[in-house]
Short mmCIF file of C-alpha atoms and ligand atoms in Angstrom, two decimals:
data_model
loop_
_atom_site.label_atom_id
_atom_site.label_comp_id
_atom_site.label_asym_id
_atom_site.label_seq_id
_atom_site.Cartn_x
_atom_site.Cartn_y
_atom_site.Cartn_z
CA MET A 1 20.18 -22.38 -4.27
CA ILE A 2 19.10 -21.31 -7.73
CA GLY A 3 17.10 -18.12 -7.87
CA PRO A 4 17.00 -14.61 -9.20
CA GLN A 5 20.14 -12.86 -8.10
CA GLN A 6 19.94 -11.27 -4.72
CA GLU A 7 23.30 -9.53 -4.53
CA ALA A 8 23.22 -5.92 -3.43
CA THR A 9 23.29 -3.71 -6.52
CA LEU A 10 23.20 0.02 -7.07
CA ALA A 11 19.40 -0.26 -7.14
CA GLY A 12 19.14 -2.30 -3.94
CA VAL A 13 18.47 -6.04 -4.10
CA ALA A 14 16.86 -7.40 -7.26
CA ARG A 15 14.42 -10.27 -6.91
CA LEU A 16 10.99 -9.20 -8.18
CA LEU A 17 12.68 -6.80 -10.59
CA SER A 18 15.56 -9.11 -11.53
CA ALA A 19 14.38 -10.04 -15.05
CA PRO A 20 16.25 -8.25 -17.87
CA THR A 21 13.83 -5.70 -19.36
CA GLU A 22 15.06 -6.05 -22.96
CA HIS A 23 13.18 -9.34 -23.44
CA GLY A 24 9.83 -7.76 -22.46
CA PRO A 25 7.26 -8.96 -19.92
CA GLY A 26 5.85 -11.87 -22.02
CA LEU A 27 5.33 -15.38 -20.64
CA ALA A 28 8.21 -17.02 -22.55
CA ALA A 29 10.76 -14.44 -21.32
CA HIS A 30 9.34 -14.72 -17.81
CA ARG A 31 9.73 -18.52 -17.81
CA ALA A 32 13.22 -18.29 -19.28
CA HIS A 33 14.31 -16.08 -16.38
CA PHE A 34 12.43 -17.47 -13.37
CA GLY A 35 11.98 -21.09 -14.50
CA PRO A 36 8.72 -23.04 -14.37
CA LEU A 37 6.37 -22.66 -11.44
CA PRO A 38 6.49 -25.92 -9.47
CA ALA A 39 3.19 -27.50 -8.48
CA PRO A 40 2.61 -26.89 -4.77
CA GLY A 41 3.56 -29.97 -2.72
CA GLU A 42 0.94 -32.04 -0.93
CA ALA A 43 0.85 -29.62 1.98
CA GLY A 44 0.27 -26.70 -0.40
CA LEU A 45 1.65 -23.23 0.11
CA ILE A 46 0.61 -22.61 3.71
CA ASP A 47 3.76 -24.09 5.24
CA PRO A 48 6.42 -22.47 3.00
CA VAL A 49 4.69 -19.08 2.95
CA THR A 50 4.20 -19.12 6.74
CA ARG A 51 7.84 -20.10 7.32
CA SER A 52 9.00 -17.40 4.92
CA GLY A 53 7.52 -14.76 7.23
CA LEU A 54 6.08 -12.90 4.21
CA ARG A 55 3.82 -10.01 5.26
CA GLY A 56 1.31 -8.37 2.93
CA ARG A 57 2.56 -5.44 0.87
CA GLY A 58 -0.89 -3.80 0.48
CA GLY A 59 -0.61 -1.64 3.61
CA ALA A 60 -1.33 -3.50 6.84
CA GLY A 61 1.54 -6.03 6.72
CA PHE A 62 -0.69 -8.98 7.68
CA PRO A 63 1.14 -12.37 7.60
CA THR A 64 0.29 -13.92 4.21
CA GLY A 65 0.65 -17.55 5.35
CA ARG A 66 -1.97 -16.96 8.07
CA LYS A 67 -4.34 -15.45 5.53
CA ILE A 68 -4.02 -18.41 3.15
CA ALA A 69 -4.57 -20.77 6.12
CA ALA A 70 -7.70 -18.83 7.19
CA VAL A 71 -9.19 -19.09 3.68
CA ALA A 72 -8.38 -22.82 3.56
CA ALA A 73 -9.99 -23.35 6.98
CA ALA A 74 -13.18 -21.54 5.91
CA GLY A 75 -13.95 -24.48 3.59
CA GLY A 76 -15.88 -24.46 0.32
CA ARG A 77 -14.42 -23.48 -3.05
CA PRO A 78 -12.48 -20.23 -2.54
CA VAL A 79 -11.79 -17.33 -4.92
CA VAL A 80 -8.45 -15.51 -5.27
CA VAL A 81 -8.35 -11.74 -5.82
CA ALA A 82 -5.12 -9.91 -6.70
CA ASN A 83 -5.38 -6.26 -5.63
CA GLY A 84 -3.52 -4.21 -8.26
CA CYS A 85 -5.53 -1.03 -7.83
CA ALA A 86 -2.56 0.95 -6.44
CA GLY A 87 -5.03 3.31 -4.78
CA GLU A 88 -2.35 5.29 -2.91
CA PRO A 89 -1.71 8.24 -5.20
CA VAL A 90 1.88 8.59 -3.95
CA SER A 91 2.84 4.97 -4.62
CA GLY A 92 4.05 3.72 -8.01
CA LYS A 93 5.32 0.29 -7.01
CA ASP A 94 2.36 -1.86 -8.05
CA HIS A 95 2.28 -0.23 -11.48
CA VAL A 96 5.97 -0.83 -12.05
CA LEU A 97 5.62 -4.44 -10.97
CA LEU A 98 2.56 -5.06 -13.17
CA GLU A 99 4.34 -3.45 -16.10
CA LEU A 100 7.66 -5.31 -15.72
CA ALA A 101 6.61 -8.64 -14.20
CA PRO A 102 2.87 -9.30 -14.70
CA HIS A 103 3.48 -13.06 -14.93
CA LEU A 104 5.18 -13.16 -11.53
CA VAL A 105 1.97 -11.70 -10.06
CA LEU A 106 -0.18 -14.17 -12.03
CA ASP A 107 2.14 -17.04 -10.97
CA GLY A 108 1.54 -16.12 -7.33
CA ALA A 109 -2.23 -15.80 -7.76
CA LEU A 110 -2.48 -19.07 -9.71
CA ALA A 111 -0.21 -20.91 -7.23
CA VAL A 112 -2.42 -19.77 -4.33
CA ALA A 113 -5.51 -20.80 -6.32
CA THR A 114 -4.07 -24.26 -7.02
CA SER A 115 -3.06 -24.68 -3.40
CA LEU A 116 -6.54 -23.67 -2.14
CA GLY A 117 -8.52 -25.50 -4.85
CA ALA A 118 -9.92 -22.15 -6.06
CA ASP A 119 -11.38 -22.09 -9.56
CA GLU A 120 -11.53 -18.31 -10.01
CA VAL A 121 -8.69 -15.75 -10.06
CA LEU A 122 -9.55 -12.05 -10.42
CA LEU A 123 -6.97 -9.33 -11.02
CA CYS A 124 -8.34 -5.91 -10.00
CA VAL A 125 -7.07 -2.56 -11.30
CA HIS A 126 -8.64 0.88 -11.30
CA ARG A 127 -10.93 1.59 -14.25
CA GLY A 128 -9.18 3.33 -17.12
CA ASP A 129 -5.72 2.43 -15.77
CA PRO A 130 -3.35 2.57 -18.76
CA ILE A 131 -1.85 -0.74 -17.61
CA ALA A 132 -5.15 -2.61 -18.29
CA PRO A 133 -4.54 -3.45 -22.02
CA SER A 134 -1.13 -5.07 -21.36
CA LEU A 135 -2.57 -6.98 -18.41
CA ARG A 136 -5.32 -8.30 -20.66
CA VAL A 137 -2.57 -9.67 -22.94
CA ALA A 138 -0.82 -11.32 -19.97
CA VAL A 139 -4.06 -12.83 -18.69
CA ALA A 140 -4.86 -14.16 -22.19
CA GLU A 141 -1.40 -15.80 -22.38
CA ARG A 142 -2.24 -17.76 -19.23
CA GLY A 143 -5.67 -18.65 -20.62
CA GLU A 144 -3.93 -20.45 -23.49
CA GLU A 145 -2.40 -22.74 -20.87
CA GLY A 146 -5.87 -23.54 -19.59
CA ARG A 147 -5.39 -21.55 -16.38
CA ALA A 148 -8.10 -18.93 -16.11
CA ALA A 149 -7.77 -15.44 -14.63
CA ARG A 150 -9.98 -12.42 -15.25
CA LEU A 151 -9.30 -8.67 -15.17
CA VAL A 152 -11.79 -6.58 -13.18
CA GLU A 153 -11.84 -2.77 -13.42
CA ILE A 154 -12.82 -0.94 -10.21
CA PRO A 155 -13.97 2.71 -9.88
CA GLY A 156 -10.98 4.98 -9.29
CA ARG A 157 -11.67 6.09 -5.69
CA TYR A 158 -9.18 5.79 -2.81
CA ALA A 159 -11.49 3.66 -0.62
CA ALA A 160 -12.79 1.58 -3.56
CA SER A 161 -9.69 -0.65 -3.48
CA GLU A 162 -10.10 -1.61 0.18
CA GLU A 163 -10.71 -5.36 0.26
CA SER A 164 -14.40 -5.43 1.25
CA ALA A 165 -15.07 -2.72 -1.37
CA LEU A 166 -13.56 -4.98 -4.06
CA VAL A 167 -15.80 -7.84 -2.95
CA ASN A 168 -18.83 -5.53 -2.81
CA PHE A 169 -18.13 -4.27 -6.33
CA ILE A 170 -17.70 -7.75 -7.79
CA ASN A 171 -20.89 -8.95 -6.03
CA THR A 172 -23.17 -5.91 -6.42
CA GLY A 173 -21.52 -3.35 -8.71
CA THR A 174 -20.92 -0.79 -5.92
CA ALA A 175 -17.34 -0.34 -4.70
CA ARG A 176 -18.00 0.90 -1.15
CA PRO A 177 -16.42 -0.96 1.79
CA THR A 178 -18.80 -3.05 3.88
CA ALA A 179 -19.01 -3.74 7.62
CA LYS A 180 -17.03 -6.69 9.00
CA PRO A 181 -17.65 -9.45 9.94
CA PRO A 182 -17.87 -11.25 7.66
CA ARG A 183 -14.36 -10.63 6.40
CA PRO A 184 -13.60 -11.66 2.82
CA TYR A 185 -11.72 -14.78 3.97
CA GLU A 186 -14.97 -15.97 5.59
CA ARG A 187 -17.51 -14.83 2.98
CA GLY A 188 -16.40 -12.81 -0.02
CA VAL A 189 -16.91 -13.05 -3.78
CA GLY A 190 -20.15 -14.93 -4.49
CA GLY A 191 -20.40 -15.65 -0.74
CA ARG A 192 -17.29 -17.85 -0.99
CA PRO A 193 -14.09 -17.61 1.13
CA THR A 194 -11.88 -15.15 -0.72
CA MET A 195 -8.13 -14.69 -0.56
CA ILE A 196 -7.38 -11.03 -1.29
CA ALA A 197 -3.75 -10.06 -1.57
CA ASN A 198 -1.79 -7.17 -2.97
CA VAL A 199 -0.09 -7.89 -6.31
CA GLU A 200 3.41 -7.45 -4.83
CA THR A 201 2.55 -9.93 -2.08
CA LEU A 202 1.54 -12.49 -4.72
CA ALA A 203 4.74 -11.93 -6.69
CA HIS A 204 6.73 -12.76 -3.53
CA VAL A 205 4.56 -15.89 -3.08
CA ALA A 206 5.61 -16.95 -6.59
CA LEU A 207 9.27 -16.70 -5.56
CA VAL A 208 8.71 -18.55 -2.27
CA ALA A 209 6.94 -21.33 -4.25
CA ARG A 210 10.03 -21.63 -6.48
CA TYR A 211 12.96 -21.04 -4.16
CA GLY A 212 11.62 -21.72 -0.66
CA ALA A 213 11.22 -20.01 2.71
CA ASP A 214 14.93 -20.01 3.65
CA TRP A 215 15.88 -18.32 0.39
CA PHE A 216 13.21 -15.68 1.04
CA ARG A 217 14.45 -14.99 4.59
CA ALA A 218 18.09 -14.71 3.48
CA VAL A 219 17.59 -10.94 3.29
CA GLY A 220 15.46 -8.61 5.40
CA THR A 221 14.91 -8.58 9.17
CA ALA A 222 13.43 -11.12 11.57
CA ASP A 223 10.24 -9.04 11.87
CA SER A 224 10.02 -8.13 8.19
CA PRO A 225 11.86 -10.64 5.99
CA GLY A 226 12.61 -10.41 2.27
CA THR A 227 12.79 -7.53 -0.14
CA THR A 228 10.16 -4.90 -0.86
CA LEU A 229 9.39 -2.38 -3.56
CA VAL A 230 9.67 1.24 -2.45
CA THR A 231 8.51 4.38 -4.20
CA VAL A 232 11.09 7.08 -3.51
CA GLY A 233 10.27 10.68 -4.31
CA GLY A 234 10.41 14.32 -3.32
CA ALA A 235 13.79 15.98 -2.91
CA VAL A 236 15.95 13.16 -4.35
CA ALA A 237 17.95 13.11 -7.58
CA TYR A 238 16.27 10.05 -9.16
CA PRO A 239 12.70 9.54 -7.94
CA GLY A 240 11.23 6.17 -8.87
CA VAL A 241 10.61 2.63 -7.71
CA LEU A 242 13.41 0.53 -6.20
CA GLU A 243 13.61 -2.95 -4.74
CA VAL A 244 15.43 -3.02 -1.41
CA ALA A 245 16.01 -5.48 1.41
CA LEU A 246 13.70 -4.78 4.33
CA GLY A 247 15.84 -3.35 7.12
CA THR A 248 17.55 -0.85 4.82
CA THR A 249 17.50 2.54 6.53
CA LEU A 250 15.43 5.40 5.13
CA GLY A 251 18.65 7.41 4.65
CA GLU A 252 20.20 4.58 2.60
CA ILE A 253 17.06 4.48 0.46
CA LEU A 254 17.39 8.21 -0.26
CA GLU A 255 21.02 7.55 -1.26
CA LEU A 256 19.97 4.71 -3.60
CA ALA A 257 17.67 7.26 -5.28
CA GLY A 258 20.65 9.50 -6.00
CA GLY A 259 20.72 11.34 -2.68
CA ARG A 260 19.01 14.48 -1.45
CA THR A 261 18.84 17.43 -3.80
CA GLY A 262 18.71 19.93 -0.92
CA PRO A 263 17.84 20.24 2.75
CA VAL A 264 15.00 17.88 3.75
CA GLY A 265 12.49 18.87 6.42
CA ALA A 266 10.60 15.62 6.91
CA LEU A 267 9.98 12.15 5.46
CA LEU A 268 6.53 10.89 4.54
CA VAL A 269 6.74 7.12 4.91
CA GLY A 270 4.27 4.37 3.96
CA GLY A 271 1.85 6.43 1.86
CA LEU A 272 -0.93 8.73 3.01
CA GLY A 273 -2.03 6.12 5.55
CA GLY A 274 1.58 5.86 6.82
CA GLY A 275 3.13 8.75 8.71
CA TRP A 276 5.61 11.61 8.95
CA LEU A 277 9.06 11.41 10.50
CA PRO A 278 11.52 14.25 11.04
CA ALA A 279 14.32 14.01 8.44
CA GLU A 280 16.75 13.55 11.33
CA PRO A 281 16.72 11.16 13.17
CA GLY A 282 14.18 9.63 10.71
CA ALA A 283 16.91 8.80 8.17
CA ALA A 284 18.40 6.29 10.64
CA VAL A 285 15.13 4.35 11.03
CA ARG A 286 15.02 0.97 9.26
CA LEU A 287 12.32 0.02 6.76
CA ASP A 288 10.81 -2.61 9.04
CA HIS A 289 7.26 -2.86 10.44
CA ALA A 290 8.31 -2.89 14.11
CA ASP A 291 10.95 -0.15 13.81
CA LEU A 292 8.68 2.20 11.87
CA ARG A 293 5.80 1.67 14.30
CA LYS A 294 8.12 2.44 17.22
CA ALA A 295 9.19 5.64 15.45
CA GLY A 296 5.55 6.71 14.97
CA ALA A 297 5.07 5.86 11.27
CA ALA A 298 4.07 2.70 9.37
CA LEU A 299 5.58 0.71 6.51
CA GLY A 300 2.23 0.87 4.70
CA VAL A 301 2.73 0.68 0.93
CA GLY A 302 6.48 1.37 1.20
CA THR A 303 6.84 4.95 0.04
CA VAL A 304 9.71 7.18 1.19
CA LEU A 305 9.11 10.79 0.19
CA ALA A 306 11.55 13.54 1.15
CA MET A 307 9.76 16.83 1.83
CA PRO A 308 12.08 19.79 1.19
CA ALA A 309 12.82 22.13 4.08
CA GLY A 310 10.87 25.33 3.50
CA VAL A 311 7.54 23.61 2.92
CA CYS A 312 5.08 24.32 5.76
CA GLY A 313 4.22 21.03 7.51
CA VAL A 314 0.96 22.45 8.88
CA THR A 315 -0.42 23.52 5.50
CA GLU A 316 0.85 20.38 3.77
CA THR A 317 -0.87 18.21 6.39
CA ALA A 318 -4.10 20.22 5.94
CA ARG A 319 -3.96 19.68 2.14
CA ILE A 320 -3.45 15.94 2.42
CA ALA A 321 -6.08 15.61 5.17
CA SER A 322 -8.62 17.40 2.94
CA TYR A 323 -7.84 14.99 0.10
CA LEU A 324 -8.27 11.96 2.38
CA ALA A 325 -11.52 13.35 3.83
CA ALA A 326 -12.92 13.90 0.33
CA GLU A 327 -11.90 10.38 -0.76
CA SER A 328 -13.74 8.53 2.04
CA ALA A 329 -16.87 6.59 1.18
CA ARG A 330 -18.87 8.91 3.53
CA GLN A 331 -20.98 6.18 4.97
CA CYS A 332 -19.60 5.77 8.50
CA GLY A 333 -19.67 8.34 11.32
CA PRO A 334 -15.91 9.04 11.49
CA CYS A 335 -15.67 9.65 7.74
CA MET A 336 -18.87 11.71 7.47
CA PHE A 337 -18.16 13.98 10.44
CA GLY A 338 -14.68 13.38 11.89
CA LEU A 339 -12.35 13.56 8.89
CA PRO A 340 -13.79 16.80 7.42
CA ALA A 341 -13.81 18.39 10.92
CA VAL A 342 -10.14 17.49 11.52
CA ALA A 343 -9.21 18.81 8.07
CA ALA A 344 -11.08 22.08 8.84
CA ASP A 345 -9.21 22.39 12.18
CA LEU A 346 -5.90 21.94 10.35
CA TRP A 347 -6.81 24.68 7.85
CA SER A 348 -7.78 26.98 10.77
CA LEU A 349 -4.36 26.39 12.33
CA SER A 350 -2.65 26.91 8.98
CA GLY A 351 -4.44 30.22 8.43
CA ALA A 352 -4.19 31.33 12.10
CA ALA A 353 -8.00 31.61 12.24
CA GLY A 354 -9.63 31.21 15.69
CA ASP A 355 -8.05 30.48 19.06
CA PRO A 356 -5.22 28.04 18.34
CA MET A 357 -5.20 26.46 21.82
CA THR A 358 -8.93 25.68 21.61
CA ILE A 359 -8.53 24.28 18.09
CA MET A 360 -5.57 22.15 19.13
CA ARG A 361 -7.46 20.64 22.08
CA ARG A 362 -10.49 19.95 19.84
CA LEU A 363 -8.28 18.44 17.15
CA ARG A 364 -6.65 16.00 19.59
CA ARG A 365 -10.04 15.02 21.03
CA ARG A 366 -11.44 14.40 17.53
CA LEU A 367 -8.39 12.35 16.52
CA GLY A 368 -8.93 10.11 19.54
CA LEU A 369 -12.46 9.33 18.35
CA LEU A 370 -11.52 8.11 14.85
CA PRO A 371 -9.63 4.78 15.10
CA GLY A 372 -11.55 1.52 15.02
CA ARG A 373 -14.92 3.10 14.31
CA GLY A 374 -15.26 2.80 10.54
CA ALA A 375 -16.20 -0.16 8.38
CA CYS A 376 -12.67 -0.01 6.95
CA GLY A 377 -9.26 1.18 8.12
CA HIS A 378 -9.43 4.56 6.37
CA PRO A 379 -10.12 6.63 9.54
CA ASP A 380 -7.31 4.76 11.36
CA GLY A 381 -4.77 5.61 8.66
CA PHE A 382 -6.00 9.21 8.60
CA ALA A 383 -5.64 9.56 12.39
CA ARG A 384 -2.13 8.07 12.34
CA PHE A 385 -1.12 10.44 9.57
CA VAL A 386 -2.38 13.58 11.40
CA ARG A 387 -0.97 12.50 14.79
CA GLY A 388 2.44 11.94 13.17
CA ALA A 389 2.21 15.44 11.74
CA LEU A 390 1.50 16.96 15.19
CA ASP A 391 4.71 15.34 16.51
CA THR A 392 6.95 15.85 13.48
CA PHE A 393 5.90 19.46 12.87
CA ALA A 394 5.48 20.39 16.54
CA ASP A 395 7.58 23.56 16.05
CA ASP A 396 5.54 24.62 13.00
CA PHE A 397 2.26 24.01 14.87
CA ARG A 398 3.58 25.97 17.89
CA GLY A 399 4.70 28.80 15.61
CA HIS A 400 1.27 29.03 13.94
CA ALA A 401 -0.40 28.91 17.37
CA HIS A 402 1.70 31.82 18.64
CA GLY A 403 1.29 33.90 15.49
CA ARG A 404 4.97 33.61 14.48
CA PRO A 405 5.71 33.99 10.75
CA CYS A 406 5.25 30.66 8.93
CA PRO A 407 8.62 29.06 8.03
CA GLY A 408 7.06 27.84 4.78
CA ASP A 409 7.53 29.66 1.49
CA GLY A 410 3.89 29.18 0.41
CA ARG A 411 4.64 26.19 -1.85
CA ALA A 412 2.19 23.29 -2.11
CA TRP A 413 4.46 20.25 -2.23
CA LEU A 414 2.79 16.85 -2.77
CA ARG A 415 0.94 16.43 -6.06
CA LEU A 416 -2.47 14.95 -5.32
CA PRO A 417 -5.05 13.93 -7.90
CA ALA A 418 -8.39 15.73 -8.02
CA SER A 419 -10.93 14.01 -5.78
CA GLY A 420 -13.29 11.64 -7.56
CA ASP A 421 -17.04 11.81 -8.05
CA SER A 422 -18.52 11.47 -4.54
CA THR A 423 -22.08 10.77 -5.72
CA PRO A 424 -23.28 7.13 -5.73
CA ALA A 425 -22.39 7.00 -9.46
CA GLY A 426 -18.71 7.49 -8.53
CA TRP A 427 -18.68 4.14 -6.74
CA ARG A 428 -20.16 2.10 -9.60
C1 FMN B 501 -8.95 2.93 2.19
C2 FMN B 501 -8.13 1.74 1.82
C3 FMN B 501 -7.64 1.60 0.51
C4 FMN B 501 -6.88 0.48 0.14
N1 FMN B 501 -6.37 0.41 -1.14
C5 FMN B 501 -5.57 -0.65 -1.48
C6 FMN B 501 -4.99 -0.75 -2.79
O1 FMN B 501 -5.19 0.13 -3.64
N2 FMN B 501 -4.22 -1.83 -3.07
C7 FMN B 501 -4.00 -2.83 -2.14
O2 FMN B 501 -3.31 -3.80 -2.43
N3 FMN B 501 -4.52 -2.75 -0.89
C8 FMN B 501 -5.31 -1.70 -0.55
N4 FMN B 501 -5.85 -1.64 0.71
C9 FMN B 501 -5.62 -2.78 1.62
C10 FMN B 501 -6.63 -3.89 1.30
O3 FMN B 501 -7.82 -3.66 2.04
C11 FMN B 501 -6.12 -5.29 1.64
O4 FMN B 501 -5.79 -5.29 2.99
C12 FMN B 501 -4.93 -5.70 0.82
O5 FMN B 501 -5.22 -5.70 -0.57
C13 FMN B 501 -4.53 -7.10 1.26
O6 FMN B 501 -3.30 -7.38 0.69
P1 FMN B 501 -2.03 -7.84 1.50
O7 FMN B 501 -2.45 -8.78 2.61
O8 FMN B 501 -1.25 -8.54 0.46
O9 FMN B 501 -1.38 -6.62 2.03
C14 FMN B 501 -6.62 -0.53 1.10
C15 FMN B 501 -7.10 -0.39 2.41
C16 FMN B 501 -7.84 0.73 2.78
C17 FMN B 501 -8.32 0.85 4.19
S1 SF4 B 502 -14.68 4.07 7.33
FE1 SF4 B 502 -14.88 5.71 5.82
S2 SF4 B 502 -13.91 4.97 3.97
FE2 SF4 B 502 -14.23 3.21 5.34
S3 SF4 B 502 -16.23 2.39 4.76
FE3 SF4 B 502 -16.65 3.83 6.35
S4 SF4 B 502 -17.04 5.77 5.29
FE4 SF4 B 502 -16.04 4.43 3.86
#
């Protein structure tokens, strides 16, 4: 079978990132490497994408074939939205993909549009993203072929790139998530069924359209087939974005990034909505939805960050929880009251303020109240993240509770952006 090479290389398995970079990301170089995009057969893309087992790369891992089928079944003239906002501040994969292979993403979006009979394709990025000018060039190149796509710039808030927030912004100019139902596949942009997919997901669709479902499944696991982009960072020699076969272990991924630069205390996997794992036995866990869920984390947006030993897990969790609480849209109960209260409890434990046993009991009770109660999945990701911390850093939490000296050296580890403008203007 012809196709971009999929041999194991030092950088993992190159499919999405297989094009030689010296020819640039233009349309002619893209076509020379990947070949023309075939017109979808009579049955469209639903069958090959479903058989490929492709799962969304935007966080939740939803089966992409099922999503395309749901949009098709909703009837009417659909819209396709490519989510390139890369809202997770610890993930760089969507940026790298949009920089190196913008036409693979556009191929996927346009192929889905053709298959669904959609006449509008929107590519969303955060406002002011430095990638926007080069994407405008790529979109214009496709316009010359008579295939329209449009770039949409979304306010730069964490929750503004959730799918219903994108629809809300395009329809009303406010990027806050909305209550479901209706979900975008039922009624989205302009009230029409809307297929929203992460840009990496669409780039994989472009490869499935060219090379087929069997080719796609030739690497990866039964539960999570194919390759995926991972952002590797923290205590590794060469932090960056790699393409690996799903099923690669977290330890192998650290090795592909040049190996650990010192003792590692824990792994933060899947982004801020993913979860913590202890460095050992976490390194043996495979990058696979089912395996990571069993271990207490989530594949999420495919980040693998190695936290150095010597960083306090309690304080680090409190810092990240405060960031996530500040980045919510503050319109649902769990985000208005629950997230800030949990973050405050974590800071109390970190600073040994108050009775630790009472705080711990309250924290667990509050965490139990968060999942499933917001208009979007933000509180669910937050709760998973904090619960994972309670397990992974159980010794640190016990030590803080019993007034033992903190094993941390006072360092703040993860670099987080400043929180955005939380007034209504920040969402427009
Ligand atoms: C708070 C929040 C923020 C999100 N931000 C992004 C994002 O920046 N990019 C993205 O692709 N998906 C993001 N998602 C997931 C989207 O809602 C949506 O599920 C995704 O774009 C669908 O793509 P997929 O099926 O290809 O994974 C976010 C979800 C939540 C709850
Ligand atoms: S759950 Fe939180 S982030 Fe999601 S819509 Fe409600 S307030 Fe906003």
